[in-house]
Amino acid sequence: MITIEPINRLTTQLARLPGIGQKTAQRLAYHILDVPPAQAQELAEAILSARRDVHSCPVCGTYTDVTPCAICTDEGRDGSVLCVVCEARDVLAMERTREFRGKYHVLHGVLSPMDGIGPSDLHINSLLERVANPSVKEVIFALRATIEGDTTGYYIFKKLPRRDEITISTLAKGIAIGNDLEYTDELTLGRSLVNRVKFSLNG
Ligand code: ZN
């Protein structure tokens, strides 16, 4: 079998992407070699520019190329409602439902002791600081329906300030277990937001 080092290198990198197996990686590598050089250049530059120009919003943690992000500075959005999500891409999923007009807080992961991910690895303290502001009236957990997602929700719930005027809720069950928010269709996700339930430690 012949090995062409630059193709191997490209294939290896593509195969590291989620959902891309070895065969698909090979097919993509050969496709990249078949397209006009300018198109391959654009792909490479888009990757570099996204990594260079995009960062986490210092307020909410979502990915943005402006500081703070467009959602945080949108006066038309209700800053008294915070939706807590695991990943920046979950913000996109929530936005697609068109049901949410509050603001977000991205944790950048879930608690996972097995993988050595503890509270200090997530954006939990910044969330607690935001919620300490009396203008916040509702916190909605829109976390993954997995054990780690639940554990993370419980951990934060116990740390949140108890104030009479603050409601802590979670998406209604309707999201299949383990699904990422981004793979849940907008209607289901939108419905589970509208039908959100009071958060309780008994699940
Ligand atoms: Zn923001």
Tab-separated table of C-alpha atoms and ligand atoms in Angstrom:
chain	number	residue	atom	x	y	z
A	1	MET	CA	0.000	0.000	0.000
A	2	ILE	CA	1.338	3.413	-0.922
A	3	THR	CA	1.433	6.108	1.695
A	4	ILE	CA	1.539	9.753	0.759
A	5	GLU	CA	2.569	11.618	3.855
A	6	PRO	CA	0.712	14.947	3.274
A	7	ILE	CA	-2.512	13.052	2.512
A	8	ASN	CA	-2.031	10.907	5.611
A	9	ARG	CA	-1.543	14.015	7.675
A	10	LEU	CA	-4.722	15.634	6.345
A	11	THR	CA	-6.718	12.415	6.793
A	12	THR	CA	-5.489	12.016	10.371
A	13	GLN	CA	-6.570	15.565	11.230
A	14	LEU	CA	-9.995	15.182	9.601
A	15	ALA	CA	-10.559	11.865	11.390
A	16	ARG	CA	-10.099	13.673	14.718
A	17	LEU	CA	-13.300	15.654	14.046
A	18	PRO	CA	-16.456	14.366	15.758
A	19	GLY	CA	-18.551	12.019	13.644
A	20	ILE	CA	-15.834	11.564	11.021
A	21	GLY	CA	-14.544	8.005	10.643
A	22	GLN	CA	-11.386	6.955	8.837
A	23	LYS	CA	-13.153	6.312	5.498
A	24	THR	CA	-15.015	9.624	5.521
A	25	ALA	CA	-11.769	11.378	6.444
A	26	GLN	CA	-10.070	9.814	3.426
A	27	ARG	CA	-12.943	10.794	1.140
A	28	LEU	CA	-12.817	14.393	2.411
A	29	ALA	CA	-9.022	14.535	2.031
A	30	TYR	CA	-9.254	13.425	-1.610
A	31	HIS	CA	-12.113	15.871	-2.165
A	32	ILE	CA	-9.959	18.705	-0.834
A	33	LEU	CA	-7.248	17.676	-3.314
A	34	ASP	CA	-9.784	17.717	-6.165
A	35	VAL	CA	-11.220	21.198	-5.584
A	36	PRO	CA	-9.587	24.345	-7.018
A	37	PRO	CA	-6.637	25.525	-4.882
A	38	ALA	CA	-8.494	28.745	-3.964
A	39	GLN	CA	-11.317	26.755	-2.398
A	40	ALA	CA	-8.929	24.687	-0.285
A	41	GLN	CA	-7.239	27.930	0.758
A	42	GLU	CA	-10.606	29.396	1.824
A	43	LEU	CA	-11.297	26.336	3.963
A	44	ALA	CA	-7.938	26.577	5.694
A	45	GLU	CA	-8.340	30.322	6.237
A	46	ALA	CA	-11.893	29.956	7.577
A	47	ILE	CA	-10.600	27.547	10.235
A	48	LEU	CA	-7.744	29.878	11.185
A	49	SER	CA	-9.925	32.991	11.230
A	50	ALA	CA	-12.645	31.342	13.355
A	51	ARG	CA	-10.000	30.355	15.897
A	52	ARG	CA	-8.330	33.761	15.775
A	53	ASP	CA	-11.369	36.060	15.787
A	54	VAL	CA	-13.874	34.183	17.957
A	55	HIS	CA	-13.667	34.069	21.744
A	56	SER	CA	-15.960	33.444	24.708
A	57	CYS	CA	-18.113	36.413	25.718
A	58	PRO	CA	-16.735	37.588	29.089
A	59	VAL	CA	-20.296	37.973	30.390
A	60	CYS	CA	-22.215	34.922	29.202
A	61	GLY	CA	-19.525	32.664	27.760
A	62	THR	CA	-21.036	32.176	24.327
A	63	TYR	CA	-18.772	32.388	21.290
A	64	THR	CA	-18.589	35.835	19.755
A	65	ASP	CA	-16.362	38.099	17.697
A	66	VAL	CA	-17.448	41.243	19.602
A	67	THR	CA	-17.210	42.019	23.332
A	68	PRO	CA	-19.649	41.591	24.993
A	69	CYS	CA	-21.635	39.428	22.577
A	70	ALA	CA	-24.625	40.639	20.558
A	71	ILE	CA	-27.074	38.812	22.846
A	72	CYS	CA	-25.671	40.371	26.042
A	73	THR	CA	-25.907	43.870	24.572
A	74	ASP	CA	-29.352	43.399	22.972
A	75	GLU	CA	-31.629	45.793	24.864
A	76	GLY	CA	-34.654	44.003	23.468
A	77	ARG	CA	-33.809	40.895	25.453
A	78	ASP	CA	-34.942	40.258	29.006
A	79	GLY	CA	-31.914	40.274	31.292
A	80	SER	CA	-34.007	39.049	34.237
A	81	VAL	CA	-34.166	35.538	32.752
A	82	LEU	CA	-30.966	33.506	32.402
A	83	CYS	CA	-30.878	30.249	30.458
A	84	VAL	CA	-27.979	28.024	31.547
A	85	VAL	CA	-26.572	25.747	28.839
A	86	CYS	CA	-23.580	23.399	28.664
A	87	GLU	CA	-21.978	24.490	25.401
A	88	ALA	CA	-21.884	27.563	23.180
A	89	ARG	CA	-23.554	25.578	20.400
A	90	ASP	CA	-26.555	24.998	22.700
A	91	VAL	CA	-27.242	28.746	22.486
A	92	LEU	CA	-27.816	28.266	18.740
A	93	ALA	CA	-30.241	25.415	19.422
A	94	MET	CA	-32.205	27.546	21.892
A	95	GLU	CA	-32.230	30.509	19.495
A	96	ARG	CA	-33.659	28.315	16.726
A	97	THR	CA	-36.748	27.651	18.868
A	98	ARG	CA	-37.563	31.400	18.760
A	99	GLU	CA	-39.225	30.886	22.150
A	100	PHE	CA	-36.550	32.445	24.330
A	101	ARG	CA	-35.993	36.192	24.695
A	102	GLY	CA	-33.852	36.202	27.832
A	103	LYS	CA	-30.088	35.934	28.126
A	104	TYR	CA	-27.720	32.984	28.399
A	105	HIS	CA	-24.966	31.563	30.516
A	106	VAL	CA	-22.663	28.959	28.967
A	107	LEU	CA	-20.942	26.592	31.425
A	108	HIS	CA	-18.483	25.198	28.857
A	109	GLY	CA	-18.954	21.588	29.879
A	110	VAL	CA	-20.540	19.444	32.561
A	111	LEU	CA	-19.235	18.149	35.867
A	112	SER	CA	-17.535	14.833	35.249
A	113	PRO	CA	-15.361	13.524	38.093
A	114	MET	CA	-14.373	10.518	35.947
A	115	ASP	CA	-12.771	12.899	33.452
A	116	GLY	CA	-11.381	15.112	36.186
A	117	ILE	CA	-13.770	17.971	35.403
A	118	GLY	CA	-14.745	19.764	38.599
A	119	PRO	CA	-16.690	22.964	39.392
A	120	SER	CA	-13.656	25.213	38.945
A	121	ASP	CA	-13.274	23.978	35.344
A	122	LEU	CA	-16.728	25.296	34.455
A	123	HIS	CA	-18.095	28.844	34.333
A	124	ILE	CA	-20.073	28.347	37.535
A	125	ASN	CA	-18.707	31.162	39.702
A	126	SER	CA	-19.477	33.739	37.028
A	127	LEU	CA	-23.040	32.381	36.892
A	128	LEU	CA	-23.436	32.694	40.667
A	129	GLU	CA	-22.157	36.264	40.446
A	130	ARG	CA	-24.720	37.093	37.774
A	131	VAL	CA	-27.572	35.500	39.702
A	132	ALA	CA	-26.559	37.424	42.845
A	133	ASN	CA	-27.734	40.537	41.009
A	134	PRO	CA	-31.315	41.187	42.234
A	135	SER	CA	-32.414	42.016	38.689
A	136	VAL	CA	-32.271	38.284	37.876
A	137	LYS	CA	-35.713	36.756	38.466
A	138	GLU	CA	-35.508	33.378	36.753
A	139	VAL	CA	-32.797	30.812	36.036
A	140	ILE	CA	-33.668	28.129	33.495
A	141	PHE	CA	-31.504	25.023	33.301
A	142	ALA	CA	-31.288	23.778	29.713
A	143	LEU	CA	-28.641	21.154	30.344
A	144	ARG	CA	-28.105	17.786	28.725
A	145	ALA	CA	-30.433	15.002	29.786
A	146	THR	CA	-27.524	12.849	30.975
A	147	ILE	CA	-26.268	11.874	34.418
A	148	GLU	CA	-23.515	14.488	34.117
A	149	GLY	CA	-26.040	17.125	33.032
A	150	ASP	CA	-28.294	16.309	35.994
A	151	THR	CA	-25.365	16.287	38.431
A	152	THR	CA	-24.255	19.674	37.145
A	153	GLY	CA	-27.785	21.064	37.520
A	154	TYR	CA	-28.081	19.796	41.108
A	155	TYR	CA	-24.679	21.141	42.041
A	156	ILE	CA	-25.494	24.639	40.769
A	157	PHE	CA	-29.035	24.548	42.143
A	158	LYS	CA	-27.666	23.989	45.653
A	159	LYS	CA	-25.280	26.939	45.239
A	160	LEU	CA	-27.843	29.400	43.894
A	161	PRO	CA	-29.105	32.093	46.260
A	162	ARG	CA	-32.568	31.431	47.689
A	163	ARG	CA	-34.729	34.482	47.150
A	164	ASP	CA	-38.503	34.524	47.136
A	165	GLU	CA	-38.622	36.413	43.894
A	166	ILE	CA	-36.322	34.043	41.999
A	167	THR	CA	-37.677	31.064	40.064
A	168	ILE	CA	-35.407	28.182	39.194
A	169	SER	CA	-36.750	25.963	36.448
A	170	THR	CA	-35.597	23.269	34.078
A	171	LEU	CA	-36.684	22.163	30.615
A	172	ALA	CA	-39.670	19.822	30.629
A	173	LYS	CA	-38.684	16.228	29.934
A	174	GLY	CA	-39.284	15.614	26.283
A	175	ILE	CA	-35.720	15.620	25.195
A	176	ALA	CA	-34.522	12.073	24.629
A	177	ILE	CA	-32.002	10.922	27.218
A	178	GLY	CA	-28.441	11.797	26.309
A	179	ASN	CA	-29.363	13.958	23.342
A	180	ASP	CA	-27.458	17.135	22.807
A	181	LEU	CA	-29.746	20.139	22.574
A	182	GLU	CA	-28.504	20.786	19.065
A	183	TYR	CA	-29.889	17.491	17.804
A	184	THR	CA	-33.303	18.083	19.323
A	185	ASP	CA	-35.723	19.547	16.818
A	186	GLU	CA	-36.782	23.150	17.403
A	187	LEU	CA	-40.401	22.270	18.123
A	188	THR	CA	-39.573	19.741	20.838
A	189	LEU	CA	-36.988	22.014	22.400
A	190	GLY	CA	-39.301	25.029	22.171
A	191	ARG	CA	-42.123	23.061	23.788
A	192	SER	CA	-39.924	21.833	26.623
A	193	LEU	CA	-38.914	25.451	27.230
A	194	VAL	CA	-42.488	26.750	27.267
A	195	ASN	CA	-43.536	23.840	29.521
A	196	ARG	CA	-40.502	24.194	31.787
A	197	VAL	CA	-40.971	22.936	35.324
A	198	LYS	CA	-39.809	24.130	38.708
A	199	PHE	CA	-36.387	22.654	39.453
A	200	SER	CA	-36.428	20.169	42.308
A	201	LEU	CA	-33.745	17.996	43.846
A	202	ASN	CA	-35.950	14.930	43.410
A	203	GLY	CA	-35.760	15.218	39.646
B	1	ZN	ZN	-22.612	37.421	26.043
